[in-house]
CSV table of C-alpha atoms in Angstrom, one decimal:
chain,number,residue,atom,x,y,z
A,154,MET,CA,0.1,0.0,0.1
A,155,ALA,CA,1.3,3.5,-1.0
A,156,ARG,CA,2.2,5.7,2.0
A,157,THR,CA,0.4,8.8,2.1
A,158,PHE,CA,-1.5,11.4,4.5
A,159,LYS,CA,-4.8,13.0,4.2
A,160,ASN,CA,-4.3,16.5,5.6
A,161,SER,CA,-1.8,19.2,6.2
A,162,HIS,CA,-1.4,22.2,8.3
A,163,SER,CA,0.9,25.3,8.3
A,164,ILE,CA,3.9,25.9,10.4
A,165,ALA,CA,5.0,29.6,10.4
A,166,TRP,CA,7.8,30.8,12.7
A,167,ASP,CA,10.2,33.8,12.5
A,168,GLY,CA,9.7,34.7,8.9
A,169,ILE,CA,9.1,31.4,7.0
A,170,SER,CA,6.1,29.3,6.6
A,171,PHE,CA,5.3,25.9,5.1
A,172,LEU,CA,2.9,22.9,5.2
A,173,VAL,CA,3.6,19.6,6.9
A,174,PRO,CA,1.5,16.5,7.5
A,175,GLU,CA,-1.3,17.2,10.1
A,176,SER,CA,0.3,14.7,12.7
A,177,TRP,CA,3.4,16.8,12.8
A,178,SER,CA,3.4,19.3,15.5
A,179,PHE,CA,5.9,22.0,16.8
A,180,ALA,CA,8.4,20.7,19.3
A,181,GLU,CA,11.0,23.2,20.2
A,182,TYR,CA,13.0,26.2,18.8
A,183,SER,CA,16.3,27.8,19.4
A,184,TYR,CA,18.3,30.7,18.1
A,185,LYS,CA,21.9,29.8,17.4
A,186,LYS,CA,25.1,31.7,16.6
A,187,LYS,CA,25.5,33.8,13.5
A,188,GLY,CA,21.7,34.5,13.2
A,189,VAL,CA,20.5,30.9,12.7
A,190,THR,CA,16.9,30.0,13.8
A,191,SER,CA,16.3,26.3,14.4
A,192,ILE,CA,13.0,24.5,15.0
A,193,GLU,CA,12.0,20.8,15.3
A,194,LEU,CA,8.7,19.1,14.5
A,195,GLU,CA,7.6,15.8,16.0
A,196,ASP,CA,4.8,13.2,15.7
A,197,ASP,CA,3.6,11.0,18.6
A,198,TYR,CA,6.7,9.1,18.6
A,199,ASN,CA,9.8,10.8,17.0
A,200,ILE,CA,11.4,14.1,15.7
A,201,ARG,CA,10.2,14.2,12.1
A,202,LEU,CA,11.7,17.4,10.7
A,203,GLU,CA,14.5,19.6,11.5
A,204,VAL,CA,14.5,23.0,10.0
A,205,GLU,CA,17.3,25.8,10.1
A,206,TRP,CA,17.5,28.9,8.3
A,207,THR,CA,19.5,32.1,8.3
A,208,ARG,CA,19.3,35.6,6.9
A,209,PRO,CA,22.3,36.4,4.7
A,210,HIS,CA,23.7,40.0,5.1
A,211,ALA,CA,24.5,39.9,1.3
A,212,LYS,CA,23.1,38.2,-1.7
A,213,LEU,CA,24.2,34.6,-2.0
A,214,ASN,CA,25.2,32.5,-5.1
A,215,LEU,CA,23.0,29.4,-5.6
A,216,ASP,CA,26.1,27.5,-6.9
A,217,ARG,CA,28.0,28.2,-3.6
A,218,ILE,CA,25.0,27.0,-1.6
A,219,ARG,CA,24.9,23.8,-3.7
A,220,LYS,CA,28.6,23.3,-3.1
A,221,ARG,CA,28.2,23.8,0.6
A,222,TYR,CA,25.2,21.4,0.7
A,223,ALA,CA,27.2,18.7,-1.1
A,224,LYS,CA,30.0,19.1,1.4
A,225,LYS,CA,27.8,18.8,4.4
A,226,ALA,CA,26.1,15.7,2.8
A,227,GLN,CA,29.3,13.8,2.3
A,228,GLY,CA,29.3,12.2,5.8
A,229,VAL,CA,25.7,11.0,5.2
A,230,GLU,CA,26.5,9.6,1.8
A,231,ARG,CA,29.2,7.5,3.3
A,232,GLN,CA,26.8,5.9,5.8
A,233,ALA,CA,23.9,5.5,3.3
A,234,THR,CA,23.2,2.5,1.4
A,235,LYS,CA,21.4,4.3,-1.4
A,236,SER,CA,21.0,8.0,-2.4
A,237,PHE,CA,18.6,9.7,-4.7
A,238,GLU,CA,18.7,13.3,-6.2
A,239,TYR,CA,15.3,14.9,-6.8
A,240,ARG,CA,15.2,16.7,-10.1
A,241,GLY,CA,12.8,19.3,-11.5
A,242,LEU,CA,12.3,21.1,-8.2
A,243,PRO,CA,11.3,24.7,-8.1
A,244,SER,CA,13.9,27.3,-8.6
A,245,GLY,CA,16.3,27.7,-5.6
A,246,TRP,CA,15.6,24.1,-4.3
A,247,GLY,CA,17.8,21.0,-4.0
A,248,ALA,CA,17.0,17.7,-2.3
A,249,HIS,CA,18.4,14.2,-1.8
A,250,LEU,CA,17.0,11.1,-0.2
A,251,TYR,CA,19.3,8.9,1.7
A,252,THR,CA,18.5,5.2,2.5
A,253,MET,CA,20.4,4.2,5.7
A,254,GLN,CA,21.5,0.7,6.8
A,255,ASP,CA,18.8,0.5,9.5
A,256,ARG,CA,16.2,1.1,6.8
A,257,PHE,CA,15.5,4.7,7.9
A,258,GLU,CA,15.5,7.3,5.2
A,259,LEU,CA,16.8,10.8,5.5
A,260,LEU,CA,15.5,13.7,3.4
A,261,SER,CA,17.8,16.4,3.0
A,262,ALA,CA,16.8,19.6,1.2
A,263,TYR,CA,17.7,23.3,1.0
A,264,TYR,CA,16.1,26.5,-0.3
A,265,LEU,CA,17.5,29.9,-1.2
A,266,SER,CA,14.8,32.5,-1.7
A,267,PRO,CA,14.9,34.5,-4.9
A,268,GLN,CA,16.3,37.8,-3.3
A,269,SER,CA,18.6,35.8,-0.7
A,270,GLU,CA,16.5,36.9,2.0
A,271,VAL,CA,16.6,33.6,3.6
A,272,CYS,CA,18.5,30.3,3.2
A,273,VAL,CA,16.7,27.3,4.7
A,274,TRP,CA,17.8,23.7,5.5
A,275,PHE,CA,15.4,20.7,5.9
A,276,ARG,CA,16.1,17.4,7.3
A,277,GLY,CA,13.2,15.0,7.3
A,278,HIS,CA,13.3,11.6,9.1
A,279,PHE,CA,11.3,8.5,7.9
A,280,SER,CA,11.1,4.9,8.6
A,281,ASP,CA,9.1,2.2,6.8
A,282,LYS,CA,6.5,2.3,9.4
A,283,ASP,CA,5.7,6.0,8.9
A,284,PRO,CA,2.5,6.6,7.0
A,285,GLU,CA,3.8,9.6,5.1
A,286,ASP,CA,5.2,9.5,1.5
A,287,VAL,CA,8.5,11.3,1.3
A,288,GLU,CA,7.8,12.9,-2.0
A,289,GLU,CA,4.4,14.3,-0.9
A,290,VAL,CA,6.3,15.8,2.1
A,291,LEU,CA,8.8,17.4,-0.1
A,292,LYS,CA,6.1,18.7,-2.3
A,293,LEU,CA,4.6,20.5,0.8
A,294,LEU,CA,7.9,21.8,1.9
A,295,THR,CA,8.7,23.3,-1.6
A,296,GLY,CA,5.8,25.5,-1.0
A,297,CYS,CA,7.8,27.4,1.6
A,298,GLU,CA,7.2,31.0,1.9
A,299,VAL,CA,9.4,33.8,3.2
A,300,HIS,CA,7.9,36.9,4.9
A,301,THR,CA,10.1,39.8,5.5
A,302,GLN,CA,7.8,42.8,5.3
A,303,GLY,CA,4.5,44.0,6.6
A,304,MET,CA,2.6,41.6,8.9
A,305,VAL,CA,4.3,38.2,9.4
A,306,PRO,CA,2.2,35.1,10.1
A,307,TRP,CA,3.1,32.8,13.1
A,308,SER,CA,1.4,29.4,13.3
A,309,ILE,CA,2.0,26.6,15.8
A,310,TYR,CA,0.0,24.1,17.7
A,311,ASP,CA,-3.6,25.5,17.7
A,312,ILE,CA,-2.7,29.3,17.5
A,313,GLN,CA,-2.4,31.6,14.5
A,314,PHE,CA,-1.6,35.3,14.5
A,315,GLU,CA,0.5,38.0,12.8
A,316,VAL,CA,3.2,40.4,14.2
A,317,PRO,CA,4.9,43.2,12.4
A,318,ALA,CA,8.2,42.2,10.6
A,319,ARG,CA,10.2,44.5,12.8
A,320,PHE,CA,9.3,42.8,16.0
A,321,ARG,CA,11.6,40.1,17.2
A,322,LEU,CA,10.7,37.2,19.5
A,323,LEU,CA,11.9,37.8,22.9
A,324,ARG,CA,10.6,34.8,24.9
A,325,THR,CA,7.9,32.0,25.1
A,326,ALA,CA,6.0,30.2,27.7
A,327,PHE,CA,3.9,27.2,26.6
A,328,HIS,CA,1.9,25.6,29.2
A,329,ALA,CA,-1.2,23.3,29.2
A,330,GLY,CA,-4.1,25.6,28.5
A,331,ARG,CA,-2.1,28.7,28.0
A,332,LYS,CA,0.5,29.9,25.4
A,333,GLU,CA,2.5,33.2,25.9
A,334,LEU,CA,4.8,34.9,23.3
A,335,THR,CA,6.6,38.2,24.0
A,336,PHE,CA,8.0,40.2,21.1
A,337,GLN,CA,10.1,43.4,21.1
A,338,TRP,CA,10.9,46.3,18.9
A,339,ARG,CA,13.2,49.2,19.9
A,340,LEU,CA,12.4,48.5,23.7
A,341,ARG,CA,8.7,48.3,23.0
A,342,LYS,CA,7.2,45.0,24.3
A,343,TYR,CA,4.3,43.2,22.7
A,344,ARG,CA,2.8,40.3,24.6
A,345,LEU,CA,0.3,37.8,23.4
A,346,TRP,CA,-1.6,35.1,25.2
A,347,PHE,CA,-3.8,32.4,24.1
A,348,PHE,CA,-6.0,30.6,26.6
A,349,SER,CA,-7.8,27.2,25.7
A,350,LEU,CA,-11.2,26.1,27.0
A,351,ALA,CA,-12.7,29.4,26.8
A,352,GLU,CA,-16.3,28.0,27.3
A,353,ILE,CA,-15.2,26.8,30.7
A,354,ILE,CA,-13.5,30.2,31.6
A,355,LEU,CA,-16.5,32.2,30.5
A,356,ARG,CA,-19.2,29.9,32.0
A,357,ASP,CA,-19.1,31.8,35.3
A,358,ASN,CA,-17.0,34.8,34.5
A,359,ASP,CA,-17.3,38.0,32.3
A,360,MET,CA,-14.4,38.0,29.9
A,361,LEU,CA,-13.1,41.6,30.7
A,362,GLU,CA,-13.3,41.0,34.5
A,363,TRP,CA,-11.4,37.5,34.0
A,364,VAL,CA,-8.7,39.1,31.8
A,365,VAL,CA,-8.3,42.1,34.3
A,366,ASP,CA,-8.0,39.7,37.2
A,367,PHE,CA,-5.3,37.6,35.3
A,368,LEU,CA,-3.2,40.8,34.5
A,369,ASN,CA,-3.4,42.2,37.8
A,370,LYS,CA,-2.2,39.0,39.4
A,371,SER,CA,0.6,38.4,36.8
A,372,LYS,CA,4.1,38.6,38.3
A,373,ASP,CA,5.5,39.9,35.1
A,374,ILE,CA,3.6,43.0,34.9
A,375,LYS,CA,4.4,45.1,37.9
A,376,GLY,CA,4.0,48.7,36.9
A,377,PRO,CA,0.3,49.4,36.0
A,378,LYS,CA,-3.0,48.3,37.5
A,379,PHE,CA,-5.7,47.1,34.9
A,380,VAL,CA,-9.2,48.3,35.1
A,381,ILE,CA,-12.3,48.0,33.0
A,382,GLU,CA,-13.3,51.4,31.4
A,383,ASN,CA,-15.7,52.3,28.6
A,384,GLY,CA,-16.2,48.7,27.6
A,385,GLY,CA,-12.5,48.0,27.4
A,386,ILE,CA,-9.4,47.6,29.6
A,387,ARG,CA,-7.1,50.5,30.7
A,388,ALA,CA,-3.8,50.5,32.5
A,389,LYS,CA,-3.5,53.0,35.5
A,390,ARG,CA,-0.6,53.8,37.6
A,391,ARG,CA,-0.3,51.9,40.9
A,392,LEU,CA,0.2,54.0,44.0
A,393,ARG,CA,3.3,52.1,44.7
A,394,TYR,CA,4.9,53.1,41.4
A,395,PRO,CA,3.8,56.7,40.9
A,396,VAL,CA,6.6,57.4,38.3
A,397,GLY,CA,6.6,54.0,36.9
A,398,HIS,CA,8.3,50.6,37.7
A,399,ASN,CA,11.9,50.0,37.1
A,400,GLU,CA,11.0,47.9,34.0
A,401,GLU,CA,9.0,50.8,32.6
A,402,ILE,CA,11.5,53.5,33.4
A,403,GLY,CA,14.5,51.2,31.8
A,404,ARG,CA,12.4,51.0,28.6
A,405,MET,CA,10.9,54.5,28.9
A,406,CYS,CA,7.6,52.9,27.8
A,407,PHE,CA,4.7,53.8,30.3
A,408,GLN,CA,1.7,53.3,28.0
A,409,TYR,CA,-0.3,50.2,27.3
A,410,LYS,CA,-2.7,49.0,24.6
A,411,ILE,CA,-4.8,46.1,25.7
A,412,ASP,CA,-6.9,43.9,23.5
A,413,CYS,CA,-8.7,40.7,24.2
A,414,VAL,CA,-11.2,38.7,22.0
A,415,HIS,CA,-13.0,35.5,22.4
A,416,LEU,CA,-12.3,33.2,19.4
A,417,GLU,CA,-15.5,31.1,19.5
A,418,LYS,CA,-14.4,28.7,16.7
A,419,LYS,CA,-11.2,27.9,18.4
A,420,ASN,CA,-12.6,27.9,21.8
A,421,GLN,CA,-9.9,30.3,23.0
A,422,ILE,CA,-9.4,33.8,24.5
A,423,ALA,CA,-6.8,35.7,22.9
A,424,LEU,CA,-5.1,38.5,24.9
A,425,SER,CA,-2.4,41.1,23.7
A,426,ILE,CA,-0.6,44.0,25.4
A,427,PHE,CA,1.5,46.5,23.6
A,428,GLN,CA,3.7,48.3,25.9
A,429,TYR,CA,4.8,51.6,24.0
A,430,ARG,CA,6.2,55.0,24.3
A,431,THR,CA,4.3,57.3,22.1
A,432,LYS,CA,1.0,57.2,20.1
A,433,SER,CA,3.0,57.0,16.9
A,434,ASP,CA,4.1,53.6,18.1
A,435,LEU,CA,0.8,52.3,17.5
A,436,LYS,CA,1.2,52.5,13.8
A,437,GLN,CA,3.5,49.6,14.0
A,438,LEU,CA,0.5,47.2,14.8
A,439,GLU,CA,-1.4,48.4,11.7
């Protein structure tokens, strides 16, 4: 029986997006030296895909990328019992499939975007027990898109959102029922939370009241006190910090834009806080 899969979903992280089989999910990420971003995807049992990418400071030559790729692949080729080079791939792409002695297969691929904004490396891991067809997975990966301007998509787990391209990821905290991501641009801080099981949260709570209670109890936000005002949420100065908390003073950012929404189809509450300096900063979110 031919190996295949029925559905796919999008992974979008730090400026690139691509499709993968639905059973593959985001596992972890890291930022390495020389501006390299790395992520791993897994299924219920193993790591299935490793992806690394970098943003070159100057335009790269595709032939040099091919030579570098071939040099890195020499060690794998020596261990492989069989190798196959994929032909006819879209411009900027190269890929090989290596069959190892333990009957595992390694898909190795690279992509250099047309303007050299990003160079991406993929390593896919397959066994004869996996349901996915390697060529179908490669076809999904070759739909990889690069996002360098405007609003950049992010998509992991069950959350999808957009952040301005100028903002850089500062930290994350993924917990059961709650996912938090913090971005930064010129000392301005943009925080996002996604809360699962919204119908349970809102069964006995008003959403604004619940969000205000959450924010005021947060140990990470010490400067302002949050209150409901005119159908929304506003930040006020705490008596303890009349001129601002040390964190606010260090950033020179004393103003807050708070938004929350009930995403009924996803059964989530999405909350965002933009800590900014002047009203002109708000244009960054448009």
